[in-house]
Amino acid sequence: MRCAVLGDPVSHSLSPTLHRAGYAAVGLDWEYDAIRVAAEEFAPFVLGLGTEWRGLSLTMPHKRAALSLLGVEVTARARLASGVNTLVLEAGTPVLADNTDLPGAVAAVRERYDGPVTAGTVIGGGATAASTGLALCELGARTVRLLARSPERAAPTAAAIAAHPSAPRVEVLALRDGEVLGEVVVSTVPAEAQDDGLVARCADTPVVFEVLYDPWPTPLAASVGADRVLVGGLDLLVHQAVLQFELFTGAPGPLAAMRRAGERALEARRAAG
């Protein structure tokens, strides 16, 4: 059986490392690759796969395009997040579109922090901001604040979060000067966007969720001391990958084995410079 992660770019992805480690841990002789697929090639590529294909992980720019594939059941959480990161195939035909980023983010936070979440802040306004903002709602947040470089472009993300069944209050402020709110702050922006002022505004937040895993640590992650909780991008990646693994194979995802593989791969990257 074959699986892969599709994206453009995609060579940086750790997904092959994680999924292959999972296959080895449970004794599956499956393949998992990273395949660069441009946005305009996405639908023809997916619809042209052979019967040996079982699953696809999707990264940018394909998460929203996958919502419109004909004949595919879209889960409620994928519709809620307005994005798909998982396609399950039967005999090479896509049959289920899901989003494991949302429950993966919930699991990543709860692994590190068991306290209350009444409000939270998400830095950024894209697809990852939508899924992590919804995860804050799943954790109990009644108010979610978005700090976006272009607040007007964050409107679809704000609408996606506001559509959560808990009917949260969603605020959109400018990244340059918006204040951080709540017990959890999630950063979905590049490391170079994390200036000293932003780091300082996050200094009193008990939980910092940095969705990046490379480069590491980001300025925001590096600022978190022993008195605060840091949830990293590898935590998110592993938890969402475990859920994908289970959807693709039907077997329980070997979390520890997949995490160890990811840690070793990142260590090797850093050693290589």
PDB file of N, CA and C in Angstrom, residues 169-253:
ATOM      1  N   ARG A 169     -16.677  34.304  20.995  1.00  0.00           N
ATOM      2  CA  ARG A 169     -16.434  35.670  20.527  1.00  0.00           C
ATOM      3  C   ARG A 169     -15.071  35.673  19.832  1.00  0.00           C
ATOM      4  N   VAL A 170     -15.008  36.202  18.617  1.00  0.00           N
ATOM      5  CA  VAL A 170     -13.760  36.246  17.857  1.00  0.00           C
ATOM      6  C   VAL A 170     -13.399  37.696  17.578  1.00  0.00           C
ATOM      7  N   GLU A 171     -12.195  38.057  17.963  1.00  0.00           N
ATOM      8  CA  GLU A 171     -11.697  39.417  17.757  1.00  0.00           C
ATOM      9  C   GLU A 171     -10.508  39.365  16.801  1.00  0.00           C
ATOM     10  N   VAL A 172     -10.380  40.345  15.929  1.00  0.00           N
ATOM     11  CA  VAL A 172      -9.247  40.437  15.006  1.00  0.00           C
ATOM     12  C   VAL A 172      -8.562  41.777  15.211  1.00  0.00           C
ATOM     13  N   LEU A 173      -7.294  41.717  15.596  1.00  0.00           N
ATOM     14  CA  LEU A 173      -6.506  42.924  15.824  1.00  0.00           C
ATOM     15  C   LEU A 173      -5.234  42.867  14.977  1.00  0.00           C
ATOM     16  N   ALA A 174      -4.574  44.007  14.855  1.00  0.00           N
ATOM     17  CA  ALA A 174      -3.338  44.075  14.078  1.00  0.00           C
ATOM     18  C   ALA A 174      -2.189  43.434  14.844  1.00  0.00           C
ATOM     19  N   LEU A 175      -1.375  42.672  14.162  1.00  0.00           N
ATOM     20  CA  LEU A 175      -0.245  41.993  14.784  1.00  0.00           C
ATOM     21  C   LEU A 175       0.749  42.973  15.399  1.00  0.00           C
ATOM     22  N   ARG A 176       0.896  44.128  14.785  1.00  0.00           N
ATOM     23  CA  ARG A 176       1.946  45.048  15.227  1.00  0.00           C
ATOM     24  C   ARG A 176       1.735  45.578  16.639  1.00  0.00           C
ATOM     25  N   ASP A 177       0.472  45.653  17.102  1.00  0.00           N
ATOM     26  CA  ASP A 177       0.258  46.242  18.423  1.00  0.00           C
ATOM     27  C   ASP A 177      -0.880  45.592  19.215  1.00  0.00           C
ATOM     28  N   GLY A 178      -1.494  44.532  18.699  1.00  0.00           N
ATOM     29  CA  GLY A 178      -2.591  43.891  19.411  1.00  0.00           C
ATOM     30  C   GLY A 178      -2.123  43.184  20.669  1.00  0.00           C
ATOM     31  N   GLU A 179      -2.902  43.277  21.738  1.00  0.00           N
ATOM     32  CA  GLU A 179      -2.533  42.647  23.003  1.00  0.00           C
ATOM     33  C   GLU A 179      -2.910  41.166  23.006  1.00  0.00           C
ATOM     34  N   VAL A 180      -2.130  40.400  23.733  1.00  0.00           N
ATOM     35  CA  VAL A 180      -2.358  38.962  23.845  1.00  0.00           C
ATOM     36  C   VAL A 180      -3.347  38.707  24.972  1.00  0.00           C
ATOM     37  N   LEU A 181      -4.293  37.791  24.738  1.00  0.00           N
ATOM     38  CA  LEU A 181      -5.378  37.512  25.663  1.00  0.00           C
ATOM     39  C   LEU A 181      -5.411  36.032  26.000  1.00  0.00           C
ATOM     40  N   GLY A 182      -5.725  35.694  27.250  1.00  0.00           N
ATOM     41  CA  GLY A 182      -6.029  34.319  27.617  1.00  0.00           C
ATOM     42  C   GLY A 182      -4.879  33.507  28.160  1.00  0.00           C
ATOM     43  N   GLU A 183      -5.185  32.218  28.396  1.00  0.00           N
ATOM     44  CA  GLU A 183      -4.203  31.308  28.978  1.00  0.00           C
ATOM     45  C   GLU A 183      -3.243  30.718  27.956  1.00  0.00           C
ATOM     46  N   VAL A 184      -3.631  30.738  26.680  1.00  0.00           N
ATOM     47  CA  VAL A 184      -2.820  30.121  25.632  1.00  0.00           C
ATOM     48  C   VAL A 184      -2.624  31.103  24.482  1.00  0.00           C
ATOM     49  N   VAL A 185      -1.379  31.208  24.021  1.00  0.00           N
ATOM     50  CA  VAL A 185      -1.104  31.957  22.802  1.00  0.00           C
ATOM     51  C   VAL A 185      -0.506  30.978  21.797  1.00  0.00           C
ATOM     52  N   VAL A 186      -1.054  30.992  20.583  1.00  0.00           N
ATOM     53  CA  VAL A 186      -0.591  30.113  19.511  1.00  0.00           C
ATOM     54  C   VAL A 186       0.057  30.972  18.434  1.00  0.00           C
ATOM     55  N   SER A 187       1.282  30.625  18.061  1.00  0.00           N
ATOM     56  CA  SER A 187       1.942  31.353  16.976  1.00  0.00           C
ATOM     57  C   SER A 187       1.966  30.509  15.719  1.00  0.00           C
ATOM     58  N   THR A 188       1.428  31.072  14.630  1.00  0.00           N
ATOM     59  CA  THR A 188       1.447  30.398  13.335  1.00  0.00           C
ATOM     60  C   THR A 188       2.234  31.205  12.303  1.00  0.00           C
ATOM     61  N   VAL A 189       3.014  32.186  12.766  1.00  0.00           N
ATOM     62  CA  VAL A 189       3.754  33.057  11.851  1.00  0.00           C
ATOM     63  C   VAL A 189       5.224  32.643  11.798  1.00  0.00           C
ATOM     64  N   PRO A 190       5.949  33.027  10.735  1.00  0.00           N
ATOM     65  CA  PRO A 190       7.360  32.678  10.629  1.00  0.00           C
ATOM     66  C   PRO A 190       8.194  33.261  11.769  1.00  0.00           C
ATOM     67  N   ALA A 191       9.331  32.646  12.009  1.00  0.00           N
ATOM     68  CA  ALA A 191      10.208  33.102  13.091  1.00  0.00           C
ATOM     69  C   ALA A 191      10.622  34.554  12.898  1.00  0.00           C
ATOM     70  N   GLU A 192      10.837  34.963  11.656  1.00  0.00           N
ATOM     71  CA  GLU A 192      11.296  36.343  11.408  1.00  0.00           C
ATOM     72  C   GLU A 192      10.227  37.374  11.728  1.00  0.00           C
ATOM     73  N   ALA A 193       8.983  36.955  11.872  1.00  0.00           N
ATOM     74  CA  ALA A 193       7.906  37.878  12.246  1.00  0.00           C
ATOM     75  C   ALA A 193       7.782  38.040  13.753  1.00  0.00           C
ATOM     76  N   GLN A 194       8.555  37.282  14.508  1.00  0.00           N
ATOM     77  CA  GLN A 194       8.476  37.312  15.969  1.00  0.00           C
ATOM     78  C   GLN A 194       9.527  38.287  16.513  1.00  0.00           C
ATOM     79  N   ASP A 195       9.197  39.573  16.486  1.00  0.00           N
ATOM     80  CA  ASP A 195      10.141  40.577  16.973  1.00  0.00           C
ATOM     81  C   ASP A 195      10.075  40.691  18.487  1.00  0.00           C
ATOM     82  N   ASP A 196      10.948  41.520  19.049  1.00  0.00           N
ATOM     83  CA  ASP A 196      11.032  41.655  20.502  1.00  0.00           C
ATOM     84  C   ASP A 196       9.716  42.136  21.102  1.00  0.00           C
ATOM     85  N   GLY A 197       9.030  43.019  20.394  1.00  0.00           N
ATOM     86  CA  GLY A 197       7.767  43.525  20.912  1.00  0.00           C
ATOM     87  C   GLY A 197       6.714  42.440  21.024  1.00  0.00           C
ATOM     88  N   LEU A 198       6.633  41.571  20.029  1.00  0.00           N
ATOM     89  CA  LEU A 198       5.663  40.471  20.072  1.00  0.00           C
ATOM     90  C   LEU A 198       6.002  39.499  21.198  1.00  0.00           C
ATOM     91  N   VAL A 199       7.278  39.158  21.307  1.00  0.00           N
ATOM     92  CA  VAL A 199       7.708  38.245  22.379  1.00  0.00           C
ATOM     93  C   VAL A 199       7.360  38.833  23.742  1.00  0.00           C
ATOM     94  N   ALA A 200       7.570  40.130  23.912  1.00  0.00           N
ATOM     95  CA  ALA A 200       7.269  40.777  25.190  1.00  0.00           C
ATOM     96  C   ALA A 200       5.778  40.744  25.495  1.00  0.00           C
ATOM     97  N   ARG A 201       4.943  40.889  24.458  1.00  0.00           N
ATOM     98  CA  ARG A 201       3.494  40.863  24.682  1.00  0.00           C
ATOM     99  C   ARG A 201       2.989  39.475  25.083  1.00  0.00           C
ATOM    100  N   CYS A 202       3.775  38.453  24.791  1.00  0.00           N
ATOM    101  CA  CYS A 202       3.400  37.079  25.145  1.00  0.00           C
ATOM    102  C   CYS A 202       3.981  36.628  26.478  1.00  0.00           C
ATOM    103  N   ALA A 203       4.752  37.492  27.136  1.00  0.00           N
ATOM    104  CA  ALA A 203       5.554  37.079  28.287  1.00  0.00           C
ATOM    105  C   ALA A 203       4.740  36.603  29.482  1.00  0.00           C
ATOM    106  N   ASP A 204       3.510  37.078  29.621  1.00  0.00           N
ATOM    107  CA  ASP A 204       2.701  36.701  30.785  1.00  0.00           C
ATOM    108  C   ASP A 204       1.703  35.577  30.488  1.00  0.00           C
ATOM    109  N   THR A 205       1.751  35.020  29.296  1.00  0.00           N
ATOM    110  CA  THR A 205       0.807  33.961  28.931  1.00  0.00           C
ATOM    111  C   THR A 205       1.330  32.618  29.440  1.00  0.00           C
ATOM    112  N   PRO A 206       0.519  31.872  30.201  1.00  0.00           N
ATOM    113  CA  PRO A 206       1.002  30.618  30.801  1.00  0.00           C
ATOM    114  C   PRO A 206       1.431  29.556  29.805  1.00  0.00           C
ATOM    115  N   VAL A 207       0.736  29.473  28.657  1.00  0.00           N
ATOM    116  CA  VAL A 207       1.019  28.423  27.684  1.00  0.00           C
ATOM    117  C   VAL A 207       1.344  29.055  26.330  1.00  0.00           C
ATOM    118  N   VAL A 208       2.497  28.704  25.774  1.00  0.00           N
ATOM    119  CA  VAL A 208       2.895  29.146  24.438  1.00  0.00           C
ATOM    120  C   VAL A 208       2.895  27.929  23.519  1.00  0.00           C
ATOM    121  N   PHE A 209       2.136  28.028  22.444  1.00  0.00           N
ATOM    122  CA  PHE A 209       2.026  26.949  21.461  1.00  0.00           C
ATOM    123  C   PHE A 209       2.655  27.458  20.176  1.00  0.00           C
ATOM    124  N   GLU A 210       3.856  27.013  19.892  1.00  0.00           N
ATOM    125  CA  GLU A 210       4.589  27.402  18.688  1.00  0.00           C
ATOM    126  C   GLU A 210       4.430  26.291  17.653  1.00  0.00           C
ATOM    127  N   VAL A 211       3.714  26.569  16.561  1.00  0.00           N
ATOM    128  CA  VAL A 211       3.410  25.502  15.608  1.00  0.00           C
ATOM    129  C   VAL A 211       4.588  25.157  14.706  1.00  0.00           C
ATOM    130  N   LEU A 212       5.615  25.994  14.673  1.00  0.00           N
ATOM    131  CA  LEU A 212       6.796  25.677  13.877  1.00  0.00           C
ATOM    132  C   LEU A 212       7.651  24.632  14.594  1.00  0.00           C
ATOM    133  N   TYR A 213       8.341  23.810  13.829  1.00  0.00           N
ATOM    134  CA  TYR A 213       9.316  22.879  14.406  1.00  0.00           C
ATOM    135  C   TYR A 213      10.700  23.041  13.784  1.00  0.00           C
ATOM    136  N   ASP A 214      10.794  23.811  12.708  1.00  0.00           N
ATOM    137  CA  ASP A 214      12.070  24.061  12.052  1.00  0.00           C
ATOM    138  C   ASP A 214      11.958  25.393  11.328  1.00  0.00           C
ATOM    139  N   PRO A 215      12.742  26.413  11.708  1.00  0.00           N
ATOM    140  CA  PRO A 215      13.843  26.402  12.680  1.00  0.00           C
ATOM    141  C   PRO A 215      13.346  26.326  14.129  1.00  0.00           C
ATOM    142  N   TRP A 216      14.218  25.828  14.985  1.00  0.00           N
ATOM    143  CA  TRP A 216      13.888  25.695  16.402  1.00  0.00           C
ATOM    144  C   TRP A 216      15.122  25.966  17.248  1.00  0.00           C
ATOM    145  N   PRO A 217      14.964  26.701  18.335  1.00  0.00           N
ATOM    146  CA  PRO A 217      13.723  27.347  18.780  1.00  0.00           C
ATOM    147  C   PRO A 217      13.497  28.669  18.063  1.00  0.00           C
ATOM    148  N   THR A 218      12.267  29.036  17.890  1.00  0.00           N
ATOM    149  CA  THR A 218      11.928  30.360  17.396  1.00  0.00           C
ATOM    150  C   THR A 218      12.143  31.354  18.540  1.00  0.00           C
ATOM    151  N   PRO A 219      12.164  32.667  18.243  1.00  0.00           N
ATOM    152  CA  PRO A 219      12.297  33.631  19.343  1.00  0.00           C
ATOM    153  C   PRO A 219      11.233  33.455  20.415  1.00  0.00           C
ATOM    154  N   LEU A 220      10.008  33.173  20.029  1.00  0.00           N
ATOM    155  CA  LEU A 220       8.934  33.001  21.004  1.00  0.00           C
ATOM    156  C   LEU A 220       9.170  31.751  21.849  1.00  0.00           C
ATOM    157  N   ALA A 221       9.532  30.642  21.213  1.00  0.00           N
ATOM    158  CA  ALA A 221       9.792  29.411  21.963  1.00  0.00           C
ATOM    159  C   ALA A 221      10.972  29.585  22.915  1.00  0.00           C
ATOM    160  N   ALA A 222      12.008  30.292  22.473  1.00  0.00           N
ATOM    161  CA  ALA A 222      13.194  30.486  23.296  1.00  0.00           C
ATOM    162  C   ALA A 222      12.907  31.331  24.538  1.00  0.00           C
ATOM    163  N   SER A 223      11.838  32.107  24.499  1.00  0.00           N
ATOM    164  CA  SER A 223      11.515  32.993  25.624  1.00  0.00           C
ATOM    165  C   SER A 223      10.784  32.281  26.753  1.00  0.00           C
ATOM    166  N   VAL A 224      10.363  31.051  26.545  1.00  0.00           N
ATOM    167  CA  VAL A 224       9.551  30.342  27.536  1.00  0.00           C
ATOM    168  C   VAL A 224      10.447  29.687  28.576  1.00  0.00           C
ATOM    169  N   GLY A 225      10.306  30.125  29.839  1.00  0.00           N
ATOM    170  CA  GLY A 225      11.090  29.569  30.928  1.00  0.00           C
ATOM    171  C   GLY A 225      10.415  28.393  31.590  1.00  0.00           C
ATOM    172  N   ALA A 226      11.035  27.908  32.662  1.00  0.00           N
ATOM    173  CA  ALA A 226      10.542  26.714  33.346  1.00  0.00           C
ATOM    174  C   ALA A 226       9.206  26.931  34.035  1.00  0.00           C
ATOM    175  N   ASP A 227       8.829  28.197  34.256  1.00  0.00           N
ATOM    176  CA  ASP A 227       7.571  28.491  34.938  1.00  0.00           C
ATOM    177  C   ASP A 227       6.379  28.564  33.992  1.00  0.00           C
ATOM    178  N   ARG A 228       6.616  28.308  32.705  1.00  0.00           N
ATOM    179  CA  ARG A 228       5.547  28.345  31.710  1.00  0.00           C
ATOM    180  C   ARG A 228       5.552  27.041  30.906  1.00  0.00           C
ATOM    181  N   VAL A 229       4.512  26.830  30.128  1.00  0.00           N
ATOM    182  CA  VAL A 229       4.369  25.602  29.348  1.00  0.00           C
ATOM    183  C   VAL A 229       4.635  25.913  27.874  1.00  0.00           C
ATOM    184  N   LEU A 230       5.476  25.103  27.252  1.00  0.00           N
ATOM    185  CA  LEU A 230       5.765  25.240  25.832  1.00  0.00           C
ATOM    186  C   LEU A 230       5.262  24.007  25.086  1.00  0.00           C
ATOM    187  N   VAL A 231       4.372  24.233  24.129  1.00  0.00           N
ATOM    188  CA  VAL A 231       3.904  23.192  23.219  1.00  0.00           C
ATOM    189  C   VAL A 231       4.545  23.478  21.871  1.00  0.00           C
ATOM    190  N   GLY A 232       5.251  22.504  21.305  1.00  0.00           N
ATOM    191  CA  GLY A 232       6.003  22.745  20.089  1.00  0.00           C
ATOM    192  C   GLY A 232       5.354  22.222  18.829  1.00  0.00           C
ATOM    193  N   GLY A 233       5.897  22.650  17.710  1.00  0.00           N
ATOM    194  CA  GLY A 233       5.379  22.207  16.430  1.00  0.00           C
ATOM    195  C   GLY A 233       5.504  20.713  16.217  1.00  0.00           C
ATOM    196  N   LEU A 234       6.540  20.101  16.777  1.00  0.00           N
ATOM    197  CA  LEU A 234       6.667  18.650  16.655  1.00  0.00           C
ATOM    198  C   LEU A 234       5.553  17.946  17.413  1.00  0.00           C
ATOM    199  N   ASP A 235       5.143  18.510  18.552  1.00  0.00           N
ATOM    200  CA  ASP A 235       4.007  17.942  19.293  1.00  0.00           C
ATOM    201  C   ASP A 235       2.763  17.895  18.396  1.00  0.00           C
ATOM    202  N   LEU A 236       2.484  19.017  17.739  1.00  0.00           N
ATOM    203  CA  LEU A 236       1.324  19.090  16.843  1.00  0.00           C
ATOM    204  C   LEU A 236       1.483  18.110  15.688  1.00  0.00           C
ATOM    205  N   LEU A 237       2.655  18.113  15.066  1.00  0.00           N
ATOM    206  CA  LEU A 237       2.877  17.270  13.900  1.00  0.00           C
ATOM    207  C   LEU A 237       2.696  15.798  14.236  1.00  0.00           C
ATOM    208  N   VAL A 238       3.240  15.378  15.370  1.00  0.00           N
ATOM    209  CA  VAL A 238       3.157  13.969  15.748  1.00  0.00           C
ATOM    210  C   VAL A 238       1.714  13.577  16.065  1.00  0.00           C
ATOM    211  N   HIS A 239       1.016  14.399  16.830  1.00  0.00           N
ATOM    212  CA  HIS A 239      -0.356  14.041  17.208  1.00  0.00           C
ATOM    213  C   HIS A 239      -1.281  13.987  16.000  1.00  0.00           C
ATOM    214  N   GLN A 240      -1.147  14.939  15.068  1.00  0.00           N
ATOM    215  CA  GLN A 240      -2.010  14.882  13.894  1.00  0.00           C
ATOM    216  C   GLN A 240      -1.607  13.714  12.994  1.00  0.00           C
ATOM    217  N   ALA A 241      -0.315  13.386  12.956  1.00  0.00           N
ATOM    218  CA  ALA A 241       0.151  12.264  12.136  1.00  0.00           C
ATOM    219  C   ALA A 241      -0.337  10.931  12.689  1.00  0.00           C
ATOM    220  N   VAL A 242      -0.380  10.803  14.007  1.00  0.00           N
ATOM    221  CA  VAL A 242      -0.896   9.575  14.626  1.00  0.00           C
ATOM    222  C   VAL A 242      -2.353   9.359  14.211  1.00  0.00           C
ATOM    223  N   LEU A 243      -3.138  10.430  14.212  1.00  0.00           N
ATOM    224  CA  LEU A 243      -4.533  10.317  13.804  1.00  0.00           C
ATOM    225  C   LEU A 243      -4.649   9.955  12.322  1.00  0.00           C
ATOM    226  N   GLN A 244      -3.780  10.525  11.484  1.00  0.00           N
ATOM    227  CA  GLN A 244      -3.766  10.151  10.069  1.00  0.00           C
ATOM    228  C   GLN A 244      -3.396   8.683   9.904  1.00  0.00           C
ATOM    229  N   PHE A 245      -2.374   8.253  10.616  1.00  0.00           N
ATOM    230  CA  PHE A 245      -1.919   6.861  10.571  1.00  0.00           C
ATOM    231  C   PHE A 245      -3.077   5.916  10.851  1.00  0.00           C
ATOM    232  N   GLU A 246      -3.865   6.237  11.863  1.00  0.00           N
ATOM    233  CA  GLU A 246      -4.991   5.386  12.235  1.00  0.00           C
ATOM    234  C   GLU A 246      -6.064   5.376  11.154  1.00  0.00           C
ATOM    235  N   LEU A 247      -6.304   6.539  10.529  1.00  0.00           N
ATOM    236  CA  LEU A 247      -7.286   6.594   9.441  1.00  0.00           C
ATOM    237  C   LEU A 247      -6.815   5.791   8.223  1.00  0.00           C
ATOM    238  N   PHE A 248      -5.525   5.863   7.915  1.00  0.00           N
ATOM    239  CA  PHE A 248      -4.998   5.171   6.744  1.00  0.00           C
ATOM    240  C   PHE A 248      -4.926   3.653   6.956  1.00  0.00           C
ATOM    241  N   THR A 249      -4.449   3.233   8.131  1.00  0.00           N
ATOM    242  CA  THR A 249      -4.125   1.822   8.344  1.00  0.00           C
ATOM    243  C   THR A 249      -5.175   1.053   9.136  1.00  0.00           C
ATOM    244  N   GLY A 250      -5.967   1.745   9.950  1.00  0.00           N
ATOM    245  CA  GLY A 250      -6.893   1.065  10.848  1.00  0.00           C
ATOM    246  C   GLY A 250      -6.232   0.532  12.090  1.00  0.00           C
ATOM    247  N   ALA A 251      -4.937   0.795  12.266  1.00  0.00           N
ATOM    248  CA  ALA A 251      -4.184   0.328  13.433  1.00  0.00           C
ATOM    249  C   ALA A 251      -3.925   1.497  14.377  1.00  0.00           C
ATOM    250  N   PRO A 252      -3.791   1.249  15.693  1.00  0.00           N
ATOM    251  CA  PRO A 252      -3.453   2.326  16.627  1.00  0.00           C
ATOM    252  C   PRO A 252      -2.113   2.962  16.254  1.00  0.00           C
ATOM    253  N   GLY A 253      -2.049   4.269  16.315  1.00  0.00           N
ATOM    254  CA  GLY A 253      -0.820   4.970  15.965  1.00  0.00           C
ATOM    255  C   GLY A 253       0.225   4.876  17.061  1.00  0.00           C
TER     256      GLY A 253
END
